[in-house]
PDB file of C-alpha atoms and ligand atoms in Angstrom:
ATOM      1  CA  MET N   1      -0.026  -0.039  -0.005  1.00 49.00           C
ATOM      2  CA  SER N   2       1.260   3.398  -0.957  1.00 62.00           C
ATOM      3  CA  ASN N   3       2.143   5.680   1.928  1.00 78.00           C
ATOM      4  CA  ARG N   4       1.076   8.752  -0.054  1.00 92.00           C
ATOM      5  CA  ALA N   5      -1.809  10.843   1.448  1.00 98.00           C
ATOM      6  CA  ALA N   6      -5.200   9.271   0.529  1.00 98.00           C
ATOM      7  CA  LEU N   7      -8.703  10.576  -0.357  1.00 98.00           C
ATOM      8  CA  TYR N   8     -11.211   8.680   1.745  1.00 98.00           C
ATOM      9  CA  ILE N   9     -14.784   8.466   0.326  1.00 98.00           C
ATOM     10  CA  VAL N  10     -16.929   8.066   3.391  1.00 98.00           C
ATOM     11  CA  ALA N  11     -20.577   6.949   3.213  1.00 98.00           C
ATOM     12  CA  THR N  12     -22.766   8.475   5.952  1.00 98.00           C
ATOM     13  CA  PRO N  13     -26.239   7.584   7.330  1.00 98.00           C
ATOM     14  CA  ILE N  14     -29.426   8.204   5.276  1.00 98.00           C
ATOM     15  CA  GLY N  15     -31.416   8.794   8.405  1.00 98.00           C
ATOM     16  CA  ASN N  16     -30.214   6.575  11.269  1.00 98.00           C
ATOM     17  CA  LEU N  17     -27.014   7.665  12.873  1.00 97.00           C
ATOM     18  CA  GLU N  18     -26.273   4.106  14.075  1.00 97.00           C
ATOM     19  CA  ASP N  19     -25.359   3.461  10.377  1.00 98.00           C
ATOM     20  CA  LEU N  20     -22.179   5.379  10.405  1.00 98.00           C
ATOM     21  CA  THR N  21     -19.615   2.534  10.669  1.00 98.00           C
ATOM     22  CA  PRO N  22     -16.730   2.458  13.300  1.00 98.00           C
ATOM     23  CA  ARG N  23     -14.258   2.566  10.465  1.00 98.00           C
ATOM     24  CA  ALA N  24     -16.009   5.762   9.077  1.00 98.00           C
ATOM     25  CA  GLN N  25     -15.897   7.384  12.578  1.00 98.00           C
ATOM     26  CA  ARG N  26     -12.098   6.473  12.949  1.00 98.00           C
ATOM     27  CA  VAL N  27     -11.074   7.865   9.503  1.00 98.00           C
ATOM     28  CA  LEU N  28     -13.119  11.133   9.814  1.00 98.00           C
ATOM     29  CA  ALA N  29     -11.355  11.721  13.131  1.00 98.00           C
ATOM     30  CA  GLU N  30      -7.875  10.932  11.716  1.00 98.00           C
ATOM     31  CA  VAL N  31      -7.798  12.844   8.371  1.00 98.00           C
ATOM     32  CA  ALA N  32      -6.558  16.547   8.224  1.00 98.00           C
ATOM     33  CA  LEU N  33      -9.556  17.807   6.386  1.00 98.00           C
ATOM     34  CA  ILE N  34     -13.122  16.945   5.432  1.00 98.00           C
ATOM     35  CA  ALA N  35     -14.589  18.091   2.217  1.00 98.00           C
ATOM     36  CA  ALA N  36     -18.432  18.186   2.756  1.00 98.00           C
ATOM     37  CA  GLU N  37     -21.308  19.114   0.407  1.00 96.00           C
ATOM     38  CA  ASP N  38     -22.879  21.130   3.169  1.00 96.00           C
ATOM     39  CA  THR N  39     -20.552  21.951   6.172  1.00 97.00           C
ATOM     40  CA  ARG N  40     -23.476  22.847   8.492  1.00 97.00           C
ATOM     41  CA  HIS N  41     -25.243  19.661   7.760  1.00 97.00           C
ATOM     42  CA  SER N  42     -22.059  17.451   8.133  1.00 98.00           C
ATOM     43  CA  GLY N  43     -20.890  19.516  11.104  1.00 98.00           C
ATOM     44  CA  LYS N  44     -23.968  18.374  13.073  1.00 97.00           C
ATOM     45  CA  LEU N  45     -23.074  14.655  12.184  1.00 98.00           C
ATOM     46  CA  LEU N  46     -19.443  15.110  13.371  1.00 98.00           C
ATOM     47  CA  GLN N  47     -20.598  16.845  16.589  1.00 98.00           C
ATOM     48  CA  HIS N  48     -22.796  13.812  17.432  1.00 98.00           C
ATOM     49  CA  PHE N  49     -19.682  11.671  17.061  1.00 98.00           C
ATOM     50  CA  HIS N  50     -17.354  14.154  18.917  1.00 98.00           C
ATOM     51  CA  ILE N  51     -15.255  14.543  15.829  1.00 98.00           C
ATOM     52  CA  THR N  52     -13.376  17.814  15.550  1.00 98.00           C
ATOM     53  CA  THR N  53     -11.709  17.539  12.212  1.00 98.00           C
ATOM     54  CA  PRO N  54     -12.032  20.854  10.168  1.00 98.00           C
ATOM     55  CA  LEU N  55     -14.535  21.016   7.321  1.00 98.00           C
ATOM     56  CA  THR N  56     -14.485  22.766   3.961  1.00 98.00           C
ATOM     57  CA  ALA N  57     -17.311  22.961   1.490  1.00 98.00           C
ATOM     58  CA  LEU N  58     -17.228  21.014  -1.790  1.00 97.00           C
ATOM     59  CA  HIS N  59     -20.354  21.308  -3.950  1.00 96.00           C
ATOM     60  CA  GLU N  60     -21.384  21.489  -7.486  1.00 91.00           C
ATOM     61  CA  HIS N  61     -20.915  25.301  -7.553  1.00 94.00           C
ATOM     62  CA  ASN N  62     -17.371  25.452  -6.219  1.00 96.00           C
ATOM     63  CA  GLU N  63     -15.908  22.160  -7.362  1.00 93.00           C
ATOM     64  CA  ARG N  64     -13.820  23.771 -10.139  1.00 92.00           C
ATOM     65  CA  GLU N  65     -11.996  26.139  -7.720  1.00 95.00           C
ATOM     66  CA  GLN N  66     -11.910  23.649  -4.704  1.00 97.00           C
ATOM     67  CA  VAL N  67     -10.439  20.693  -6.485  1.00 98.00           C
ATOM     68  CA  PRO N  68      -6.946  22.037  -7.215  1.00 98.00           C
ATOM     69  CA  LEU N  69      -6.686  23.320  -3.640  1.00 98.00           C
ATOM     70  CA  LEU N  70      -7.706  19.964  -2.250  1.00 98.00           C
ATOM     71  CA  ILE N  71      -5.228  18.209  -4.496  1.00 98.00           C
ATOM     72  CA  GLU N  72      -2.478  20.467  -3.192  1.00 98.00           C
ATOM     73  CA  ARG N  73      -3.314  19.428   0.392  1.00 98.00           C
ATOM     74  CA  LEU N  74      -2.921  15.764  -0.745  1.00 98.00           C
ATOM     75  CA  ARG N  75       0.400  16.648  -2.331  1.00 98.00           C
ATOM     76  CA  ASN N  76       1.458  18.107   0.941  1.00 97.00           C
ATOM     77  CA  GLY N  77       0.887  14.687   2.715  1.00 98.00           C
ATOM     78  CA  GLU N  78      -2.553  15.529   4.281  1.00 98.00           C
ATOM     79  CA  SER N  79      -5.185  12.773   3.899  1.00 98.00           C
ATOM     80  CA  LEU N  80      -8.774  14.000   3.220  1.00 98.00           C
ATOM     81  CA  ALA N  81     -12.196  12.601   3.470  1.00 98.00           C
ATOM     82  CA  LEU N  82     -15.143  13.310   1.111  1.00 98.00           C
ATOM     83  CA  LEU N  83     -18.698  13.434   2.550  1.00 98.00           C
ATOM     84  CA  SER N  84     -22.048  14.064   0.987  1.00 96.00           C
ATOM     85  CA  ASP N  85     -25.166  15.232   2.862  1.00 97.00           C
ATOM     86  CA  ALA N  86     -26.469  11.588   3.224  1.00 97.00           C
ATOM     87  CA  GLY N  87     -25.477   8.134   1.919  1.00 98.00           C
ATOM     88  CA  THR N  88     -22.689   7.400  -0.549  1.00 98.00           C
ATOM     89  CA  PRO N  89     -20.840  10.338  -2.097  1.00 98.00           C
ATOM     90  CA  LEU N  90     -20.991  10.539  -5.974  1.00 97.00           C
ATOM     91  CA  VAL N  91     -24.317   8.552  -6.080  1.00 98.00           C
ATOM     92  CA  SER N  92     -26.437  11.441  -7.305  1.00 97.00           C
ATOM     93  CA  ASP N  93     -24.128  13.672  -5.380  1.00 96.00           C
ATOM     94  CA  PRO N  94     -20.829  15.750  -6.144  1.00 95.00           C
ATOM     95  CA  GLY N  95     -17.307  14.536  -5.912  1.00 96.00           C
ATOM     96  CA  TYR N  96     -16.614  13.033  -9.353  1.00 96.00           C
ATOM     97  CA  HIS N  97     -14.160  15.761 -10.181  1.00 97.00           C
ATOM     98  CA  LEU N  98     -12.130  15.471  -7.028  1.00 98.00           C
ATOM     99  CA  VAL N  99     -11.993  11.640  -7.159  1.00 98.00           C
ATOM    100  CA  ARG N 100     -10.810  11.846 -10.837  1.00 98.00           C
ATOM    101  CA  ALA N 101      -8.226  14.494  -9.988  1.00 98.00           C
ATOM    102  CA  ALA N 102      -6.886  12.478  -7.052  1.00 98.00           C
ATOM    103  CA  HIS N 103      -6.430   9.356  -9.363  1.00 98.00           C
ATOM    104  CA  GLU N 104      -4.599  11.565 -11.867  1.00 98.00           C
ATOM    105  CA  ALA N 105      -2.424  13.041  -9.155  1.00 98.00           C
ATOM    106  CA  GLY N 106      -1.430   9.320  -8.179  1.00 98.00           C
ATOM    107  CA  HIS N 107      -3.073   9.352  -4.764  1.00 98.00           C
ATOM    108  CA  PRO N 108      -4.976   6.383  -3.333  1.00 98.00           C
ATOM    109  CA  VAL N 109      -8.715   6.774  -3.417  1.00 98.00           C
ATOM    110  CA  VAL N 110     -10.167   4.632  -0.575  1.00 98.00           C
ATOM    111  CA  PRO N 111     -13.969   3.942  -0.409  1.00 98.00           C
ATOM    112  CA  LEU N 112     -15.524   3.347   2.996  1.00 98.00           C
ATOM    113  CA  PRO N 113     -18.876   1.551   2.178  1.00 98.00           C
ATOM    114  CA  GLY N 114     -22.016   2.313   4.066  1.00 98.00           C
ATOM    115  CA  ALA N 115     -25.655   3.492   3.436  1.00 98.00           C
ATOM    116  CA  CYS N 116     -26.874   4.203  -0.025  1.00 98.00           C
ATOM    117  CA  ALA N 117     -30.688   4.879  -0.483  1.00 98.00           C
ATOM    118  CA  ALA N 118     -30.862   3.024  -3.852  1.00 98.00           C
ATOM    119  CA  VAL N 119     -29.173  -0.180  -2.614  1.00 98.00           C
ATOM    120  CA  THR N 120     -31.079  -0.015   0.703  1.00 98.00           C
ATOM    121  CA  ALA N 121     -34.399   0.256  -1.075  1.00 98.00           C
ATOM    122  CA  LEU N 122     -33.501  -2.529  -3.566  1.00 98.00           C
ATOM    123  CA  SER N 123     -32.454  -4.873  -0.835  1.00 98.00           C
ATOM    124  CA  ALA N 124     -35.982  -4.743   0.664  1.00 98.00           C
ATOM    125  CA  ALA N 125     -38.059  -4.375  -2.532  1.00 98.00           C
ATOM    126  CA  GLY N 126     -38.618  -7.988  -3.402  1.00 98.00           C
ATOM    127  CA  LEU N 127     -38.108  -7.171  -7.120  1.00 98.00           C
ATOM    128  CA  PRO N 128     -35.321  -8.874  -9.177  1.00 97.00           C
ATOM    129  CA  THR N 129     -31.988  -7.555  -8.198  1.00 96.00           C
ATOM    130  CA  ASP N 130     -29.730  -9.705 -10.385  1.00 96.00           C
ATOM    131  CA  ARG N 131     -29.624  -6.843 -12.792  1.00 96.00           C
ATOM    132  CA  PHE N 132     -30.793  -3.292 -12.116  1.00 98.00           C
ATOM    133  CA  ALA N 133     -30.410   0.145 -13.635  1.00 98.00           C
ATOM    134  CA  PHE N 134     -29.946   3.204 -11.401  1.00 98.00           C
ATOM    135  CA  GLU N 135     -31.589   6.124 -12.963  1.00 98.00           C
ATOM    136  CA  GLY N 136     -31.166   8.858 -10.356  1.00 98.00           C
ATOM    137  CA  PHE N 137     -33.695  11.737 -10.483  1.00 98.00           C
ATOM    138  CA  PRO N 138     -36.204  11.825 -13.382  1.00 98.00           C
ATOM    139  CA  PRO N 139     -36.559  15.155 -15.076  1.00 98.00           C
ATOM    140  CA  ALA N 140     -38.647  17.759 -13.110  1.00 97.00           C
ATOM    141  CA  LYS N 141     -41.115  18.749 -15.891  1.00 96.00           C
ATOM    142  CA  SER N 142     -43.781  16.414 -16.842  1.00 94.00           C
ATOM    143  CA  ALA N 143     -43.443  16.427 -20.608  1.00 96.00           C
ATOM    144  CA  ALA N 144     -39.706  15.624 -20.368  1.00 97.00           C
ATOM    145  CA  ARG N 145     -40.252  13.133 -17.611  1.00 98.00           C
ATOM    146  CA  ARG N 146     -42.882  11.257 -19.684  1.00 97.00           C
ATOM    147  CA  ARG N 147     -40.545  11.136 -22.681  1.00 97.00           C
ATOM    148  CA  TYR N 148     -37.799   9.818 -20.377  1.00 97.00           C
ATOM    149  CA  TYR N 149     -40.091   7.145 -19.019  1.00 97.00           C
ATOM    150  CA  GLU N 150     -41.083   6.349 -22.579  1.00 97.00           C
ATOM    151  CA  SER N 151     -37.329   5.692 -23.281  1.00 96.00           C
ATOM    152  CA  LEU N 152     -37.141   3.281 -20.426  1.00 97.00           C
ATOM    153  CA  ARG N 153     -40.504   1.354 -21.130  1.00 96.00           C
ATOM    154  CA  ALA N 154     -38.840  -1.688 -22.737  1.00 95.00           C
ATOM    155  CA  GLU N 155     -35.900  -1.823 -20.329  1.00 96.00           C
ATOM    156  CA  PRO N 156     -35.785  -5.412 -18.906  1.00 96.00           C
ATOM    157  CA  ARG N 157     -33.699  -4.554 -15.792  1.00 97.00           C
ATOM    158  CA  THR N 158     -35.354  -3.441 -12.520  1.00 98.00           C
ATOM    159  CA  LEU N 159     -35.377   0.435 -12.464  1.00 98.00           C
ATOM    160  CA  VAL N 160     -34.271   2.544  -9.578  1.00 98.00           C
ATOM    161  CA  PHE N 161     -35.310   6.217  -9.237  1.00 98.00           C
ATOM    162  CA  TYR N 162     -34.806   8.983  -6.720  1.00 98.00           C
ATOM    163  CA  GLU N 163     -37.769  11.342  -6.555  1.00 98.00           C
ATOM    164  CA  SER N 164     -38.446  14.522  -4.668  1.00 98.00           C
ATOM    165  CA  PRO N 165     -41.597  14.857  -2.422  1.00 98.00           C
ATOM    166  CA  HIS N 166     -42.655  17.920  -4.552  1.00 97.00           C
ATOM    167  CA  ARG N 167     -43.028  15.725  -7.518  1.00 98.00           C
ATOM    168  CA  ILE N 168     -43.818  12.272  -6.110  1.00 98.00           C
ATOM    169  CA  VAL N 169     -47.579  12.443  -6.908  1.00 98.00           C
ATOM    170  CA  GLU N 170     -47.054  13.468 -10.575  1.00 98.00           C
ATOM    171  CA  SER N 171     -44.164  11.334 -11.174  1.00 98.00           C
ATOM    172  CA  LEU N 172     -45.978   8.110 -10.024  1.00 98.00           C
ATOM    173  CA  ALA N 173     -48.958   9.080 -12.096  1.00 98.00           C
ATOM    174  CA  ASP N 174     -46.675   9.460 -15.187  1.00 98.00           C
ATOM    175  CA  MET N 175     -45.097   6.191 -14.378  1.00 98.00           C
ATOM    176  CA  ALA N 176     -48.467   4.310 -14.232  1.00 98.00           C
ATOM    177  CA  ASP N 177     -49.529   5.971 -17.506  1.00 97.00           C
ATOM    178  CA  VAL N 178     -46.252   5.187 -19.395  1.00 97.00           C
ATOM    179  CA  PHE N 179     -45.152   1.817 -17.824  1.00 98.00           C
ATOM    180  CA  GLY N 180     -48.832   0.598 -17.333  1.00 97.00           C
ATOM    181  CA  ALA N 181     -50.903   0.522 -14.141  1.00 98.00           C
ATOM    182  CA  ASP N 182     -50.229  -3.170 -13.672  1.00 98.00           C
ATOM    183  CA  ARG N 183     -46.436  -2.888 -13.668  1.00 98.00           C
ATOM    184  CA  GLU N 184     -45.020  -3.987 -10.302  1.00 98.00           C
ATOM    185  CA  ALA N 185     -43.223  -1.329  -8.258  1.00 98.00           C
ATOM    186  CA  VAL N 186     -42.168  -0.342  -4.827  1.00 98.00           C
ATOM    187  CA  VAL N 187     -42.317   3.023  -2.998  1.00 98.00           C
ATOM    188  CA  ALA N 188     -39.546   3.216  -0.337  1.00 98.00           C
ATOM    189  CA  ARG N 189     -40.038   6.303   1.769  1.00 98.00           C
ATOM    190  CA  GLU N 190     -37.908   7.669   4.600  1.00 98.00           C
ATOM    191  CA  LEU N 191     -35.672   4.564   4.771  1.00 98.00           C
ATOM    192  CA  THR N 192     -33.901   3.843   8.157  1.00 98.00           C
ATOM    193  CA  LYS N 193     -36.047   6.791   9.765  1.00 98.00           C
ATOM    194  CA  GLN N 194     -39.016   6.874  12.149  1.00 98.00           C
ATOM    195  CA  PHE N 195     -41.618   6.781   9.265  1.00 97.00           C
ATOM    196  CA  GLU N 196     -39.951   4.215   7.072  1.00 98.00           C
ATOM    197  CA  THR N 197     -42.468   2.831   4.605  1.00 98.00           C
ATOM    198  CA  ILE N 198     -41.782   0.144   2.081  1.00 98.00           C
ATOM    199  CA  ARG N 199     -44.865  -0.497  -0.072  1.00 98.00           C
ATOM    200  CA  PRO N 200     -44.970  -2.918  -3.014  1.00 98.00           C
ATOM    201  CA  GLY N 201     -47.861  -2.928  -5.514  1.00 98.00           C
ATOM    202  CA  PRO N 202     -48.926  -2.260  -9.095  1.00 98.00           C
ATOM    203  CA  LEU N 203     -47.967   1.242 -10.173  1.00 98.00           C
ATOM    204  CA  GLY N 204     -51.605   2.354 -10.664  1.00 98.00           C
ATOM    205  CA  GLY N 205     -52.497   1.281  -7.044  1.00 98.00           C
ATOM    206  CA  LEU N 206     -49.392   3.049  -5.619  1.00 98.00           C
ATOM    207  CA  ALA N 207     -49.933   6.200  -7.539  1.00 98.00           C
ATOM    208  CA  GLU N 208     -53.600   6.420  -6.074  1.00 98.00           C
ATOM    209  CA  TRP N 209     -52.349   5.510  -2.586  1.00 98.00           C
ATOM    210  CA  VAL N 210     -49.787   8.277  -2.508  1.00 98.00           C
ATOM    211  CA  ARG N 211     -52.128  10.822  -4.139  1.00 98.00           C
ATOM    212  CA  SER N 212     -54.884  10.245  -1.641  1.00 98.00           C
ATOM    213  CA  ASP N 213     -52.648  10.241   1.509  1.00 97.00           C
ATOM    214  CA  GLY N 214     -50.808  13.427   2.316  1.00 96.00           C
ATOM    215  CA  GLN N 215     -48.672  11.725   4.818  1.00 96.00           C
ATOM    216  CA  GLN N 216     -47.355   9.501   2.093  1.00 97.00           C
ATOM    217  CA  GLN N 217     -46.081  12.578   0.233  1.00 98.00           C
ATOM    218  CA  LYS N 218     -43.605  13.639   2.813  1.00 98.00           C
ATOM    219  CA  GLY N 219     -39.993  12.878   3.147  1.00 98.00           C
ATOM    220  CA  GLU N 220     -37.377  11.154   0.857  1.00 98.00           C
ATOM    221  CA  PHE N 221     -38.225   8.597  -1.817  1.00 98.00           C
ATOM    222  CA  VAL N 222     -36.822   5.802  -3.864  1.00 98.00           C
ATOM    223  CA  LEU N 223     -39.046   4.291  -6.448  1.00 98.00           C
ATOM    224  CA  ILE N 224     -38.174   0.839  -7.820  1.00 98.00           C
ATOM    225  CA  VAL N 225     -40.046  -0.466 -10.912  1.00 98.00           C
ATOM    226  CA  HIS N 226     -40.011  -4.021 -12.365  1.00 98.00           C
ATOM    227  CA  GLY N 227     -38.275  -4.289 -15.581  1.00 98.00           C
ATOM    228  CA  ALA N 228     -40.297  -4.910 -18.764  1.00 97.00           C
ATOM    229  CA  GLU N 229     -41.256  -8.567 -19.402  1.00 91.00           C
ATOM    230  CA  ALA N 230     -39.906  -9.925 -22.722  1.00 77.00           C
ATOM    231  CA  THR N 231     -42.753 -10.017 -25.070  1.00 74.00           C
ATOM    232  CA  GLY N 232     -43.642 -12.665 -27.784  1.00 72.00           C
ATOM    233  CA  ALA N 233     -42.460 -10.245 -30.373  1.00 72.00           C
ATOM    234  CA  ASP N 234     -39.021  -9.759 -28.674  1.00 75.00           C
ATOM    235  CA  SER N 235     -38.298 -13.495 -28.457  1.00 79.00           C
ATOM    236  CA  ALA N 236     -39.402 -13.955 -32.089  1.00 82.00           C
ATOM    237  CA  ALA N 237     -37.173 -11.229 -33.266  1.00 81.00           C
ATOM    238  CA  GLU N 238     -34.335 -12.565 -31.136  1.00 83.00           C
ATOM    239  CA  GLY N 239     -34.756 -16.095 -32.213  1.00 87.00           C
ATOM    240  CA  ALA N 240     -34.669 -15.163 -35.862  1.00 89.00           C
ATOM    241  CA  ARG N 241     -31.517 -13.153 -35.345  1.00 88.00           C
ATOM    242  CA  ILE N 242     -29.732 -16.008 -33.651  1.00 90.00           C
ATOM    243  CA  LEU N 243     -30.997 -18.593 -36.157  1.00 91.00           C
ATOM    244  CA  ARG N 244     -29.685 -16.553 -39.036  1.00 91.00           C
ATOM    245  CA  VAL N 245     -26.171 -16.649 -37.448  1.00 92.00           C
ATOM    246  CA  LEU N 246     -26.305 -20.198 -36.482  1.00 93.00           C
ATOM    247  CA  LEU N 247     -27.542 -21.539 -39.915  1.00 93.00           C
ATOM    248  CA  ASP N 248     -24.209 -20.411 -41.359  1.00 92.00           C
ATOM    249  CA  GLU N 249     -22.295 -22.672 -39.081  1.00 92.00           C
ATOM    250  CA  LEU N 250     -24.502 -25.634 -38.100  1.00 94.00           C
ATOM    251  CA  PRO N 251     -26.787 -28.307 -39.428  1.00 93.00           C
ATOM    252  CA  LEU N 252     -30.391 -26.974 -39.635  1.00 93.00           C
ATOM    253  CA  THR N 253     -31.856 -28.973 -36.767  1.00 93.00           C
ATOM    254  CA  GLN N 254     -29.045 -28.173 -34.399  1.00 94.00           C
ATOM    255  CA  ALA N 255     -29.216 -24.486 -35.359  1.00 92.00           C
ATOM    256  CA  VAL N 256     -33.055 -24.525 -34.661  1.00 93.00           C
ATOM    257  CA  SER N 257     -32.631 -26.251 -31.400  1.00 93.00           C
ATOM    258  CA  LEU N 258     -29.910 -23.812 -30.098  1.00 92.00           C
ATOM    259  CA  ALA N 259     -31.805 -20.748 -31.278  1.00 90.00           C
ATOM    260  CA  ALA N 260     -34.993 -21.924 -29.490  1.00 90.00           C
ATOM    261  CA  ARG N 261     -33.060 -22.483 -26.245  1.00 89.00           C
ATOM    262  CA  LEU N 262     -31.183 -19.144 -26.442  1.00 87.00           C
ATOM    263  CA  SER N 263     -34.239 -17.001 -27.369  1.00 84.00           C
ATOM    264  CA  GLY N 264     -37.275 -18.722 -25.816  1.00 82.00           C
ATOM    265  CA  GLU N 265     -38.883 -18.722 -29.242  1.00 84.00           C
ATOM    266  CA  ALA N 266     -40.950 -21.897 -30.125  1.00 88.00           C
ATOM    267  CA  ARG N 267     -38.829 -24.515 -32.060  1.00 91.00           C
ATOM    268  CA  ASN N 268     -41.550 -25.211 -34.624  1.00 90.00           C
ATOM    269  CA  ARG N 269     -41.787 -21.590 -35.573  1.00 88.00           C
ATOM    270  CA  LEU N 270     -37.971 -21.446 -35.860  1.00 91.00           C
ATOM    271  CA  TYR N 271     -37.945 -24.550 -38.021  1.00 92.00           C
ATOM    272  CA  ASP N 272     -40.397 -23.204 -40.453  1.00 87.00           C
ATOM    273  CA  LEU N 273     -38.329 -20.018 -40.550  1.00 89.00           C
ATOM    274  CA  ALA N 274     -35.169 -22.056 -41.158  1.00 89.00           C
ATOM    275  CA  LEU N 275     -36.859 -23.924 -44.026  1.00 90.00           C
ATOM    276  CA  SER N 276     -37.937 -20.674 -45.634  1.00 85.00           C
ATOM    277  CA  LEU N 277     -34.472 -19.350 -45.305  1.00 85.00           C
ATOM    278  CA  GLN N 278     -32.826 -22.421 -46.568  1.00 81.00           C
ATOM    279  CA  PRO N 279     -35.351 -24.357 -48.700  1.00 71.00           C
ATOM    280  CA  GLY N 280     -32.666 -26.568 -50.368  1.00 72.00           C
ATOM    281  CA  ARG N 281     -32.024 -28.179 -46.894  1.00 69.00           C
ATOM    282  CA  SER N 282     -35.592 -29.269 -46.202  1.00 55.00           C
ATOM    283  CA  GLY N 283     -35.307 -32.727 -47.900  1.00 42.00           C
ATOM    284  CA  THR N 284     -32.123 -33.894 -46.106  1.00 50.00           C
ATOM    285  CA  ASP N 285     -32.696 -32.127 -42.864  1.00 52.00           C
ATOM    286  CA  LYS N 286     -36.005 -33.196 -41.410  1.00 52.00           C
ATOM    287  CA  MET N 287     -37.460 -31.842 -38.256  1.00 53.00           C
ATOM    288  CA  PRO N 288     -37.046 -34.667 -35.637  1.00 52.00           C
ATOM    289  CA  PRO N 289     -40.081 -35.960 -33.690  1.00 49.00           C
ATOM    290  CA  GLY N 290     -41.056 -33.918 -30.723  1.00 49.00           C
ATOM    291  CA  LEU N 291     -40.094 -30.604 -32.271  1.00 47.00           C
TER     292      LEU N 291
HETATM  293  N1  SAM Y 301     -25.785   9.897  -2.123  1.00 55.62           N
HETATM  294  C1  SAM Y 301     -27.135   9.423  -1.710  1.00 55.62           C
HETATM  295  C2  SAM Y 301     -27.214   7.983  -1.512  1.00 55.62           C
HETATM  296  O1  SAM Y 301     -26.262   7.293  -1.406  1.00 55.62           O
HETATM  297  O2  SAM Y 301     -28.386   7.396  -1.585  1.00 55.62           O
HETATM  298  C3  SAM Y 301     -28.252  10.081  -2.435  1.00 55.62           C
HETATM  299  C4  SAM Y 301     -28.257  11.547  -2.630  1.00 55.62           C
HETATM  300  S1  SAM Y 301     -29.511  12.260  -3.532  1.00 55.62           S
HETATM  301  C5  SAM Y 301     -29.059  13.861  -3.611  1.00 55.62           C
HETATM  302  C6  SAM Y 301     -30.737  12.406  -2.361  1.00 55.62           C
HETATM  303  C7  SAM Y 301     -31.983  11.428  -2.744  1.00 55.62           C
HETATM  304  O3  SAM Y 301     -31.623  10.110  -2.212  1.00 55.62           O
HETATM  305  C8  SAM Y 301     -33.413  11.794  -1.904  1.00 55.62           C
HETATM  306  O4  SAM Y 301     -33.942  12.845  -2.757  1.00 55.62           O
HETATM  307  C9  SAM Y 301     -34.079  10.503  -2.120  1.00 55.62           C
HETATM  308  O5  SAM Y 301     -34.534  10.341  -3.312  1.00 55.62           O
HETATM  309  C10 SAM Y 301     -32.932   9.542  -1.745  1.00 55.62           C
HETATM  310  N2  SAM Y 301     -32.843   9.255  -0.404  1.00 55.62           N
HETATM  311  C11 SAM Y 301     -31.855   9.707   0.489  1.00 55.62           C
HETATM  312  N3  SAM Y 301     -32.016   9.308   1.698  1.00 55.62           N
HETATM  313  C12 SAM Y 301     -33.281   8.571   1.646  1.00 55.62           C
HETATM  314  C13 SAM Y 301     -34.041   7.930   2.650  1.00 55.62           C
HETATM  315  N4  SAM Y 301     -33.743   7.834   3.904  1.00 55.62           N
HETATM  316  N5  SAM Y 301     -35.163   7.256   2.226  1.00 55.62           N
HETATM  317  C14 SAM Y 301     -35.523   7.274   0.906  1.00 55.62           C
HETATM  318  N6  SAM Y 301     -34.792   7.915  -0.017  1.00 55.62           N
HETATM  319  C15 SAM Y 301     -33.741   8.596   0.449  1.00 55.62           C
END
C-alpha cells in the first residue's frame, strides 16, 4: 500500500445515525480535512460523534475552484475525506471531479462503504436484483419526464429512481401511464427513519395510494419499478436473429434447437423459418419428432 496521502470516500447515514460505521468514525477523526457538500449539515453529524476535524465546502458550484486546492493538500501529505449530505458520495451527489483528480495525481482513493438509499431500497423491494439500472432523479417537468419514462419502457432490468416529495404524486402518475398501471413497483420512503415505509404494489395502485394520503407525500423517496417482461415479439425477433447466425455454421436442426433455447422462441416456428431461409435443406434435414 502506498504511503502517499489518501482521499477517503466516506458513506454516511441516510437517516439513522447508528449506520455510521466504526471505520468511518475513525477515518473522519484521523484525516486532516473533510470536504463536505454542506458543512453545516455534516458539522452536526461530526458533533454527534465528537469528531473535531475541520470541514471545507465542496459542492457543484465550487468544485472547479476547490479541487486544485484539495489536491494540493494531498500533495502536501494531508489525507482528506469526502462526505455528501447523506449516503454514498458521488451517487447523485458531487465529488466526481475530485475523485478523478486524485487518481490523476497518483493518490490512493479509498472508499468506505455504508448506506446508499438506492441499494437499501433494492435490498427490501422484493423485485429482481440480479440486474438493475440506477436512473437517479427523473426530469422535473412532466413532458420531459414522460419522454424519459417512454425511453425506459422496454428496459428489462429493474429500474431505480430517486424522486423529490414535490413531484412524487405527478411522477408516480406518469409512471403508471407510461409503464402501465399493472407494472409492479415499490415506493420506499424515509428509509432507516421513524416513518420508514416500504410499499410494494402495481404502479396504478401505488400512484393512487400516495395521491390520496398526504402523509405518504412527505420525506425522501426511492421508487423501484419491475423491468419490462420480454414479449412474444421480442423473443421471435431474437430467435430469428440467432437462427440466421447459426444456420451459417451448423446443421439446420441443431441451429433451430440452439436458437430456441437461447431466445425462448418456439422450436416449430424457428424450424419453419429455417426452411424458408434455406429451402434446399428441407429434404435432407427433417425436423425430428418432438419438435
Ligand atoms: N448519495 C445518496 C445515496 O447514497 O443514496 C443520495 C443523494 S440524493 C441527492 C438524495 C436522494 O436520495 C433523496 O432525494 C431521495 O430520493 C434519496 N434518499 C436519500 N435518503 C433517503 C431515505 N432515507 N429514504 C428514501 N430515499 C432517500
